[in-house]
Coordinates of C-alpha atoms and ligand atoms in Angstrom, one line a residue:
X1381 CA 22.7 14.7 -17.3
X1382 CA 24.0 11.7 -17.5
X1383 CA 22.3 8.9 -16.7
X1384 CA 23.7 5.6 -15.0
X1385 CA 23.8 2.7 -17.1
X1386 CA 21.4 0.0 -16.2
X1387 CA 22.1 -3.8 -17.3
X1388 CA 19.1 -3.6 -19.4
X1389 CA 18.8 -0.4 -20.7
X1390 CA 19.9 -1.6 -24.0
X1391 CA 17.3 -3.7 -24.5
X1392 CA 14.8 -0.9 -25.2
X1393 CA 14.3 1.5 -27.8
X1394 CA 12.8 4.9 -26.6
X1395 CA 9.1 4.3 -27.6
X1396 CA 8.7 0.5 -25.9
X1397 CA 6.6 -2.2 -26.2
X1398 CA 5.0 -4.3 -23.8
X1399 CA 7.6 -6.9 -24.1
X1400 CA 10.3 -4.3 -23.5
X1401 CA 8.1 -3.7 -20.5
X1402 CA 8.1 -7.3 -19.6
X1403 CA 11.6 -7.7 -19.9
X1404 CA 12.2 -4.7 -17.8
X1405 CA 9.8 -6.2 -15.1
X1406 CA 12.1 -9.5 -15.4
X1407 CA 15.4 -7.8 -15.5
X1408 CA 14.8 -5.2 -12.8
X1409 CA 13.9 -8.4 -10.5
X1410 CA 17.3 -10.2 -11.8
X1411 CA 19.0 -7.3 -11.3
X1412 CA 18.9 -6.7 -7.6
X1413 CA 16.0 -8.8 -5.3
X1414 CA 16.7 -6.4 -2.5
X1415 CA 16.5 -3.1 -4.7
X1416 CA 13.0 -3.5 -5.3
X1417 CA 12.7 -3.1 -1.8
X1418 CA 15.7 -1.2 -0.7
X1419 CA 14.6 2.2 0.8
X1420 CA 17.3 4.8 1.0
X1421 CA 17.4 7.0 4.0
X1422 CA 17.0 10.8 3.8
X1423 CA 20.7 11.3 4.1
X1424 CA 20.9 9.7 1.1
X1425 CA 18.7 11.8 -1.2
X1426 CA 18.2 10.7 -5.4
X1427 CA 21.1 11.3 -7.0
X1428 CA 19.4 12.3 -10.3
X1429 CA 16.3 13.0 -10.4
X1430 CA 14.2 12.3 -14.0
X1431 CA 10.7 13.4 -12.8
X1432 CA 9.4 16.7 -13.2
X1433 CA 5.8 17.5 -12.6
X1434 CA 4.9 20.6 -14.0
X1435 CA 1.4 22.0 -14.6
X1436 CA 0.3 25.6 -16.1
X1437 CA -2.5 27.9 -15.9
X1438 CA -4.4 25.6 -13.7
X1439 CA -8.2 27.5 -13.9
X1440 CA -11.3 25.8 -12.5
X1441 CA -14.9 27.2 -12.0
X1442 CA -17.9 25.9 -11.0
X1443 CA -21.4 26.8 -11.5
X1444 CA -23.5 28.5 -8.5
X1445 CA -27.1 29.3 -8.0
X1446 CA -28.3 32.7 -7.0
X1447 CA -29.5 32.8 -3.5
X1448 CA -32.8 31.4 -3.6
X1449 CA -35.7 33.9 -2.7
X1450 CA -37.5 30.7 -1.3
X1451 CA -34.4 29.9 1.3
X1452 CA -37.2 27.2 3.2
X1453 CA -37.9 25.2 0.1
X1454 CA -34.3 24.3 -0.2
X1455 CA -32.1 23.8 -2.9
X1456 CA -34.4 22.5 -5.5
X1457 CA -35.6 26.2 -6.7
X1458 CA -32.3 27.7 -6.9
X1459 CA -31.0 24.6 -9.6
X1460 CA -34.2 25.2 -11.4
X1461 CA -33.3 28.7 -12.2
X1462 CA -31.4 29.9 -15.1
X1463 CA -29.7 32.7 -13.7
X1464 CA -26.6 31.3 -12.6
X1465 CA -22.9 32.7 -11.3
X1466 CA -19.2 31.4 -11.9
X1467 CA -17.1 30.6 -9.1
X1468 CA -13.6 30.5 -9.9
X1469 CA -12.1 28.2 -7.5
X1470 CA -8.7 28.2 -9.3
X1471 CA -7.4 31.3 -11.4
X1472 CA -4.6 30.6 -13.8
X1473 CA -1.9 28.6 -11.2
X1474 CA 1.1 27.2 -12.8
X1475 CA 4.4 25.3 -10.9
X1476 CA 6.6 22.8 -10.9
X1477 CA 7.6 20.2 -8.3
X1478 CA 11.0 17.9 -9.3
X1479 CA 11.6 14.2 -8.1
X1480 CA 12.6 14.3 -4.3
X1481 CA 11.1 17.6 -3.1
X1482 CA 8.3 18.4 -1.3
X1483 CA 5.8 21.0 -2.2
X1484 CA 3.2 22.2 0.0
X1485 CA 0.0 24.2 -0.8
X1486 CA -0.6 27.3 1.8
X1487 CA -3.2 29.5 2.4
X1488 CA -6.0 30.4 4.8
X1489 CA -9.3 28.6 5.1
X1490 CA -11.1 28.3 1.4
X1491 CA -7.8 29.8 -0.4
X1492 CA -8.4 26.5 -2.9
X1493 CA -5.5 24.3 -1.4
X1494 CA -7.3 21.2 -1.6
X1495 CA -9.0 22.3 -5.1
X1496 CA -5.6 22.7 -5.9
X1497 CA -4.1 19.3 -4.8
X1498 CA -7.4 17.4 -6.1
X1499 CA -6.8 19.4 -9.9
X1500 CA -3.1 17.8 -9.7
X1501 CA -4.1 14.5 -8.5
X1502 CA -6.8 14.2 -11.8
X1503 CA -9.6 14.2 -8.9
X1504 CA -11.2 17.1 -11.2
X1505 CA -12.9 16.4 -14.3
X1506 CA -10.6 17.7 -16.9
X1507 CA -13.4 19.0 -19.3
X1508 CA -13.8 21.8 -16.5
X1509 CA -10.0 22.3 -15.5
X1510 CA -8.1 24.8 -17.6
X1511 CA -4.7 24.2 -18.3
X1512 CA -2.2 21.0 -18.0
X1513 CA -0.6 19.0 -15.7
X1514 CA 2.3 17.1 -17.2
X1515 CA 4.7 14.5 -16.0
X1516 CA 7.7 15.0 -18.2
X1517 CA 5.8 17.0 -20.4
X1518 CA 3.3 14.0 -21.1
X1519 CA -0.1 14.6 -20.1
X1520 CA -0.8 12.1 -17.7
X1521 CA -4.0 9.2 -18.4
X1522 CA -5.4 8.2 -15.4
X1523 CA -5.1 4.7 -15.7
X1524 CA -0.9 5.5 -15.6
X1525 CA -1.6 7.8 -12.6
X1526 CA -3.8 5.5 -11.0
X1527 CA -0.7 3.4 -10.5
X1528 CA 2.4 5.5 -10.1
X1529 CA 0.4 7.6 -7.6
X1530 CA -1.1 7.7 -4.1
X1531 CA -4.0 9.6 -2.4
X1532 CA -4.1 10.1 1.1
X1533 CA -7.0 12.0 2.4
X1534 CA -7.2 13.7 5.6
X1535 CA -9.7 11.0 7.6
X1536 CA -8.4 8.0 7.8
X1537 CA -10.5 5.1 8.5
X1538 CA -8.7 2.0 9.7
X1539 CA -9.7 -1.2 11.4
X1540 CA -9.2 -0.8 15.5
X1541 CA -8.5 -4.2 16.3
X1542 CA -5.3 -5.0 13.8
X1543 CA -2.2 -4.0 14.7
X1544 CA 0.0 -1.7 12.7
X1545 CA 1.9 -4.4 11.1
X1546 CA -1.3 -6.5 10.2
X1547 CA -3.0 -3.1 8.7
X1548 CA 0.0 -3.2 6.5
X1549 CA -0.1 -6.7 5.4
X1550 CA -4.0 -6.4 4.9
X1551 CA -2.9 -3.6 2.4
X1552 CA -0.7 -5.7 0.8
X1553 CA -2.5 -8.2 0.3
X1554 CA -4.9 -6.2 -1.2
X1555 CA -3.5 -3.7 -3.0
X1556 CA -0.6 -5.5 -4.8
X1557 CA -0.9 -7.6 -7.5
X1558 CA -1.6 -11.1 -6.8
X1559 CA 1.5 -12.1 -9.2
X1560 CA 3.6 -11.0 -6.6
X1561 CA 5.1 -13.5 -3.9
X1562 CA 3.6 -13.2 -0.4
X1563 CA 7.5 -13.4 0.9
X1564 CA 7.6 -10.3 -1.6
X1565 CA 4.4 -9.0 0.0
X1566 CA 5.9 -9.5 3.9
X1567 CA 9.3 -8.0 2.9
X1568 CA 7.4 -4.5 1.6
X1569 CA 5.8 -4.4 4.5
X1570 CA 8.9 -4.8 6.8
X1571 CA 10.7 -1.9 4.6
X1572 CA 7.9 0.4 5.0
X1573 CA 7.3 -0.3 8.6
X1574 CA 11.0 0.8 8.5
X1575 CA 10.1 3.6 5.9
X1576 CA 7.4 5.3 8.0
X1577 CA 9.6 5.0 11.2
X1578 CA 7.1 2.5 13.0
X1579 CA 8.9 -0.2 14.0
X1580 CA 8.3 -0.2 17.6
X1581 CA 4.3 0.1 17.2
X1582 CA 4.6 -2.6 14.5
X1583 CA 3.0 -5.3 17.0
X1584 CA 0.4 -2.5 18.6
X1585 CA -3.3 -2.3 17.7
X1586 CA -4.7 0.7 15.8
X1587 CA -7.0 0.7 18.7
X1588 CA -10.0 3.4 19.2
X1589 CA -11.9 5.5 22.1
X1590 CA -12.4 2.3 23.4
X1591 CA -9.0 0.1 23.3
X1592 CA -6.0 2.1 23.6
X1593 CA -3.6 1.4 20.6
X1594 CA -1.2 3.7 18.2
X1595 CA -0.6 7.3 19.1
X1596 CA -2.4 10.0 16.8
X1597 CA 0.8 10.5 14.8
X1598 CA 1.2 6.6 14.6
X1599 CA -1.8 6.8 13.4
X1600 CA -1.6 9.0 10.6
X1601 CA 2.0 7.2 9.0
X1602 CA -0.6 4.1 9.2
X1603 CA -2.7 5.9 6.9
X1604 CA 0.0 7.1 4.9
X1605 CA 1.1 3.7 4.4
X1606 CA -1.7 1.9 3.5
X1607 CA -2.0 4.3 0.4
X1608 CA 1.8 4.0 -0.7
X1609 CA 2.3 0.4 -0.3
X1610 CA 2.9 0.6 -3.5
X1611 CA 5.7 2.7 -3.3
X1612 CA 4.5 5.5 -5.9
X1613 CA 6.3 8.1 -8.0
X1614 CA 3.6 10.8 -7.3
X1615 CA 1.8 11.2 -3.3
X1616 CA -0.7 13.8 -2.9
X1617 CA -1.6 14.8 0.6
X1618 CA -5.1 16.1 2.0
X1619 CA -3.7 18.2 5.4
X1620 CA -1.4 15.1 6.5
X1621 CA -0.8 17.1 9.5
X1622 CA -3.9 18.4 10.5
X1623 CA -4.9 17.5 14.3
X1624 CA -1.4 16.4 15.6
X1625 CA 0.5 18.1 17.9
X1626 CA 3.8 19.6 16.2
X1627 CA 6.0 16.7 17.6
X1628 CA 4.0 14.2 15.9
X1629 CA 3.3 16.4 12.8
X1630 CA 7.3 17.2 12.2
X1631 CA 7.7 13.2 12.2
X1632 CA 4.8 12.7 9.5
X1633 CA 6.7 15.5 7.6
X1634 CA 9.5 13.7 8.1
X1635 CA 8.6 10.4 6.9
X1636 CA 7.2 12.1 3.9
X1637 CA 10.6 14.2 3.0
X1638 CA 12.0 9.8 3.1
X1639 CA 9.7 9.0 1.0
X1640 CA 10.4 12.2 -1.1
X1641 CA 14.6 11.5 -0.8
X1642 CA 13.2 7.5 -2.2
X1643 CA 12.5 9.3 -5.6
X1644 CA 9.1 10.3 -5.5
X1645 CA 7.4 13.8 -6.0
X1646 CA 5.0 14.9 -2.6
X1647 CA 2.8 17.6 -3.0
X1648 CA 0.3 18.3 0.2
X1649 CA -1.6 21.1 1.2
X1650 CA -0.8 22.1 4.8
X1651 CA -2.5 24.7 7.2
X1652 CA 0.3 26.1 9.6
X1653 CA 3.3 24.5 9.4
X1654 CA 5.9 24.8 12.6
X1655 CA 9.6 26.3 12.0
X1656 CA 10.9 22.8 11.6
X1657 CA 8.5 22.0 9.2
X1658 CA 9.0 24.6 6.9
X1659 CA 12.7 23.4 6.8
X1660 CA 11.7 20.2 4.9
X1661 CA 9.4 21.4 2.5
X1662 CA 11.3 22.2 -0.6
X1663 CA 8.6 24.7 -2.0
X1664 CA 5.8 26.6 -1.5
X1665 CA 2.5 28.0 -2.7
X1666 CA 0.7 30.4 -1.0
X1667 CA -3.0 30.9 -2.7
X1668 CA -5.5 33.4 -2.0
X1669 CA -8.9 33.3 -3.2
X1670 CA -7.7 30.6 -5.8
X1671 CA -4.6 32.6 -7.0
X1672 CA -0.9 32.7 -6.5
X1673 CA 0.5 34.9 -4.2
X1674 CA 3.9 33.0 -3.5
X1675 CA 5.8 30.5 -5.6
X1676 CA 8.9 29.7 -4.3
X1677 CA 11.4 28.3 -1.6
X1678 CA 10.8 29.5 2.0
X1679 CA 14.4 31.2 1.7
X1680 CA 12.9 33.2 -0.7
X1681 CA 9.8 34.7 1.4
X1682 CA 11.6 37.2 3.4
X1683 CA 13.5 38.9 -0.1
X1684 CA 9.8 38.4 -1.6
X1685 CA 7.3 40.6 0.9
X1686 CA 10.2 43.2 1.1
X1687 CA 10.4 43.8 -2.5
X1688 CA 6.4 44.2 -2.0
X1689 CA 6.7 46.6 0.4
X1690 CA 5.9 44.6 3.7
X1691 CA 9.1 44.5 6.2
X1692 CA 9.7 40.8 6.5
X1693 CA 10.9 40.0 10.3
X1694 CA 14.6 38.4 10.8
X1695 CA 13.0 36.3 13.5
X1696 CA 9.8 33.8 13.5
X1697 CA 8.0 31.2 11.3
X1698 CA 8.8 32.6 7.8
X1699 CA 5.5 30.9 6.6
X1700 CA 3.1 31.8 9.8
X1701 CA 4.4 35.7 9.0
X1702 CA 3.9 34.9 5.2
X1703 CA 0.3 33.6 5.7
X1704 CA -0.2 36.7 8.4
X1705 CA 0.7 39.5 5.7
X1706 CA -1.5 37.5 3.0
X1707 CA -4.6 37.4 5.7
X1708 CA -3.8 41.4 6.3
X1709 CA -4.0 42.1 2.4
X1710 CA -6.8 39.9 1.9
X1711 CA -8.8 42.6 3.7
X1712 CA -8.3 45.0 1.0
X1713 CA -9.1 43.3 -2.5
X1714 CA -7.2 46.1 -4.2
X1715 CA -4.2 45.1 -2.4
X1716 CA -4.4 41.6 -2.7
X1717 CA -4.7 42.0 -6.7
X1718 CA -1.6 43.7 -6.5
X1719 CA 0.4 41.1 -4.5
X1720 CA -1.1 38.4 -7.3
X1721 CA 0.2 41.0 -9.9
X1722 CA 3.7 41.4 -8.1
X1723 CA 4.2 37.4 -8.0
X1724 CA 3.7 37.2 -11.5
X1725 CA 6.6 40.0 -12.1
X1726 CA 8.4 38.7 -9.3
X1727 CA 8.5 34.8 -10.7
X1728 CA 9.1 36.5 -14.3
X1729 CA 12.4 38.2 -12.8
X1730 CA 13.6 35.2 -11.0
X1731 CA 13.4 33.5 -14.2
X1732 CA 13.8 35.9 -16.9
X1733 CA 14.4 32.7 -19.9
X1734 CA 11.1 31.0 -18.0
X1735 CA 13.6 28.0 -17.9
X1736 CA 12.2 25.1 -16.2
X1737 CA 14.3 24.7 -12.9
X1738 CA 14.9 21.1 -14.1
X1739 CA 17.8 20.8 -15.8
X1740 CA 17.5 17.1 -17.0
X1741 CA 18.5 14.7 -19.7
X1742 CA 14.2 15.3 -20.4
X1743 CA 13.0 11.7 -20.1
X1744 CA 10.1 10.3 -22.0
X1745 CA 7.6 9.5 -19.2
X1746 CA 7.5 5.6 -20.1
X1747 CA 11.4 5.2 -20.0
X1748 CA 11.3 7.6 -16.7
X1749 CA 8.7 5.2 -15.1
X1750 CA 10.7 2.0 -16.0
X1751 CA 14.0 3.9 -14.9
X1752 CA 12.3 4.4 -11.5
X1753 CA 11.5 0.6 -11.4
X1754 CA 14.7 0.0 -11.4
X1755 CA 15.8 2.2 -8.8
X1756 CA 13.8 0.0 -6.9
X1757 CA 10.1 2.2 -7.2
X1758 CA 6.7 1.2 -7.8
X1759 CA 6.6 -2.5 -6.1
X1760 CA 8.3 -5.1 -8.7
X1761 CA 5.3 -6.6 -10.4
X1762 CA 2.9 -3.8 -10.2
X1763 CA 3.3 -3.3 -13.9
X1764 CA 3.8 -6.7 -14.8
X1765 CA 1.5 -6.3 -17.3
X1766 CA 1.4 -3.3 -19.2
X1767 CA 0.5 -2.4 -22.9
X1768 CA 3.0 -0.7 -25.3
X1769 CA 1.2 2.4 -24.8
X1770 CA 1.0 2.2 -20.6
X1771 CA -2.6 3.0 -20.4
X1772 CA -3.2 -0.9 -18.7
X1773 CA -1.8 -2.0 -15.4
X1774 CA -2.0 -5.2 -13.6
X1775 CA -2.9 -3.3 -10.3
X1776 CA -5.7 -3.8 -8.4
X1777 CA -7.4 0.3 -8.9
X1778 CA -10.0 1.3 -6.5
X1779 CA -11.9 4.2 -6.3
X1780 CA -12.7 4.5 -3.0
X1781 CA -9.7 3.2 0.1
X1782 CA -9.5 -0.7 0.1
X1783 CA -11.4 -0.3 3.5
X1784 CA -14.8 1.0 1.6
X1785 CA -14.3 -2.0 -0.9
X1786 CA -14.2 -4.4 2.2
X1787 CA -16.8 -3.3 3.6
X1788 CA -18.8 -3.2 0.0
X1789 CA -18.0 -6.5 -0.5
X1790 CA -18.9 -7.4 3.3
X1791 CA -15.7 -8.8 3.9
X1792 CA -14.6 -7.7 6.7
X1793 CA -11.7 -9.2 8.6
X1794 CA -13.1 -10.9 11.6
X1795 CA -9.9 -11.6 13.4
X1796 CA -9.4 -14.5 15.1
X1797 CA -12.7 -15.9 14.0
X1798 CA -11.1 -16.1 10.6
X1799 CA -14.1 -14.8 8.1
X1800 CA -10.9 -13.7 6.2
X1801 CA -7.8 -15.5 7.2
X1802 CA -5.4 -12.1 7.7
X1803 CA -1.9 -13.8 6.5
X1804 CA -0.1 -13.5 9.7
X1805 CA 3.4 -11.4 9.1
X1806 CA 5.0 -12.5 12.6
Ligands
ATP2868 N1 -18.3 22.5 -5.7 C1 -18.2 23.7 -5.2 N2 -19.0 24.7 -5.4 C2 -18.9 25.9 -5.0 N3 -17.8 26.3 -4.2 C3 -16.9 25.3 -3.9 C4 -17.0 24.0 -4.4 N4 -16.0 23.3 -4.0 C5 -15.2 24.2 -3.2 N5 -15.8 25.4 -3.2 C6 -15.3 26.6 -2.6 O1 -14.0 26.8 -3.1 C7 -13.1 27.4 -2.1 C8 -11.9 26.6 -1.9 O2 -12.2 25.4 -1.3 P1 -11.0 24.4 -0.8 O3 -11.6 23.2 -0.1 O4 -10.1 24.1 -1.9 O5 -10.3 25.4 0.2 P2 -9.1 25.0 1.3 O6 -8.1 26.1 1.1 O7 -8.7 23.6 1.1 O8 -9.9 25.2 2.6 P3 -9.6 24.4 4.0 O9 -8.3 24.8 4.5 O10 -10.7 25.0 4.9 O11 -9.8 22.9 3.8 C9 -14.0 27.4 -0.8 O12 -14.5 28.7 -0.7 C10 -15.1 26.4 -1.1 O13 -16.2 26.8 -0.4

């Protein structure tokens, strides 16, 4: 593939050091002001895309007491014993997800979809996850996917009294480096108040069961927001659906298929997506019991279950009848070995070379990352300062949401009374 040329992509060699870095940061703001924060729309999807995440034979058990014989004295007996079983949570789950797709984690209730997206997102320690998750074939550290990635869990906890646009800003404020401009900080917020298709609630309070404020689906792009002010290669969603109506849901889905389309990779588990739904989501994998059964594109699922045996239906949510024949065979274990079995000789003739579907000029992750910068990714100044071996990020990294480190830190934003002044954005 090749690659457009770039004003300073001479000036580094492909294994760069922290001034190439540096220079980058300079020259990517030189080279276009406005592309740092220039968010293309979804008919205007990434013309190449150099991010591949790929991980392989994912495998993740945990440890679990017998049943104690004492059930009233709690859980103390049961860790004191010896006898212990393995749980396998995840068993031997491999994919691929390319820059500016969507892929979406299916299955029923305790399948592993969130064990699944937490392995992916590092969230698991990796001395007891089998297998690899690469970005470009680079194992990822943590302290390079603290920053080129995003979180967003399923409850969202946001201050009722700020408006949307203020959440935003507080975000900001907090989450991006202090290097960067507060102009630079008002203008992110303004594109992805654009981004996640708020602008009319912009002025509107969060509210609660108390003040009426955002809608539910507002809500939830709030939420979405606050963890990608950063504008990150890599989003992870916890259920980012769950709870709205399918109106509001297909909008969320929406917003995250922009945010895809803006060269980023979003992988979220989902419970039962609508029709429309299903048309944005670029693949899917259906687990059962912590296994494959399904890893593909929706177009695929009817050709799949025939070739099983099960008569797909020409009309109907491809993914609710999916997730129905997967619930049917889960009844019968022997059968739902065999679908895990046919997958695995399914995917195997889909892809007889086991060629990667990403046909790519292969990127090193570092020149990738600094590519993306320039395409206007990753807010300009979040790796201002970086070592030559990107393990060290001027970004503010916290564990928990910014909200839990308020709070820790008891600074809560009093507003109007000014206990922190929130930098008004109007
Ligand atoms: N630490 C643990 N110890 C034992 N079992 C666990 C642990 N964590 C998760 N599980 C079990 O692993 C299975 C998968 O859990 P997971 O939360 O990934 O499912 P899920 O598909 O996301 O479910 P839901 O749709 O209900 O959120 C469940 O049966 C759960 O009870």
């Amino acid at each position: 593939m090749e690659l457009q040329k770039l004003p300073f992509q001479t000036q580094f060699s492909p294994s760069p050091s922290l001034k190439d870095f540096q220079k980058v940061e300079q020259n990517t703001q030189k080279y276009s002001e406005h592309q740092t924060l220039n968010i293309p729309n979804s008919s205007n999807p990434t013309v190449d895309p150099i991010f591949l995440l790929s991980f392989e034979n994912l495998t993740y058990s945990v440890k679990v007491g017998p049943k104690s014989r004492f059930p009233y004295c709690g859980n103390n007996i049961v860790s004191r014993e010896t006898n212990t079983n393995t749980k396998i949570l995840l068993n031997d789950i491999s994919g691929e997800a390319m820059e500016g797709e969507i892929m979406a984690i299916l299955g029923a209730s305790g399948s592993g979809k969130s064990t699944l997206l937490d392995a992916l997102a590092n969230r698991i320690d990796r001395n007891s996850l089998k297998g690899s998750v690469t970005l470009n074939g680079e194992a990822l550290e943590s302290s390079v996917l603290k920053v080129i990635s995003a979180y967003v869990m399923q409850d969202d906890l946001l201050f009722p009294m700020l408006t949307v646009e203020e959440t935003l800003m507080f975000s900001a404020d907090f989450r991006l480096p202090l290097s960067l401009s507060n102009a630079k900080k008002k203008e992110r917020v303004q594109a992805l108040i654009d981004q996640l298709g708020l602008r009319n609630a912009a002025k509107t309070i969060i509210g609660d069961e108390g003040r009426r404020g955002v809608s539910g689906g507002e809500r939830r792009r709030v939420s979405i927001g606050i963890d990608i002010i950063h504008d990150p290669i890599l989003l992870f969603l916890d259920e980012p659906t769950s709870g709205l109506d399918s109106t509001s849901a297909y909008k969320v889905v929406k917003v995250l298929q922009r945010i895809a389309q803006s060269g980023s990779i979003v992988i979220m588990s989902i419970h039962q997506p609508s029709s429309r739904i299903v048309d944005l989501l670029d693949r899917l994998i259906f687990l059962s019991h912590g296994q494959t059964v399904f890893n593909g594109s929706a177009d695929n699922l009817p050709c799949f279950f025939d070739d099983f045996g099960c008569a797909f239906p020409k009309k109907g949510n491809p993914a609710e009848i999916a997730l129905d024949f997967i619930r049917e065979l889960d009844d019968t274990p022997s059968e739902a070995r065999n679908l895990v079995e046919f997958n695995k000789s399914w995917q195997a003739s889909m892809n007889p070379d086991n060629d990667s579907n990403y046909k790519s000029s292969s990127l090193q992750l570092k020149d990738a990352i600094m590519r993306s910068i320039a395409r206007g990714k990753l807010v300009s100044g979040v790796i201002a300062a970086t070592d030559a071996n990107l393990t060290s990020f001027a970004v503010p990294a916290f564990a928990n949401p910014f909200w839990h480190h308020v709070l820790a830190n008891r600074g809560f934003p009093k507003r109007r009374t000014g206990a922190i002044r929130m930098k008004s954005t109007s």
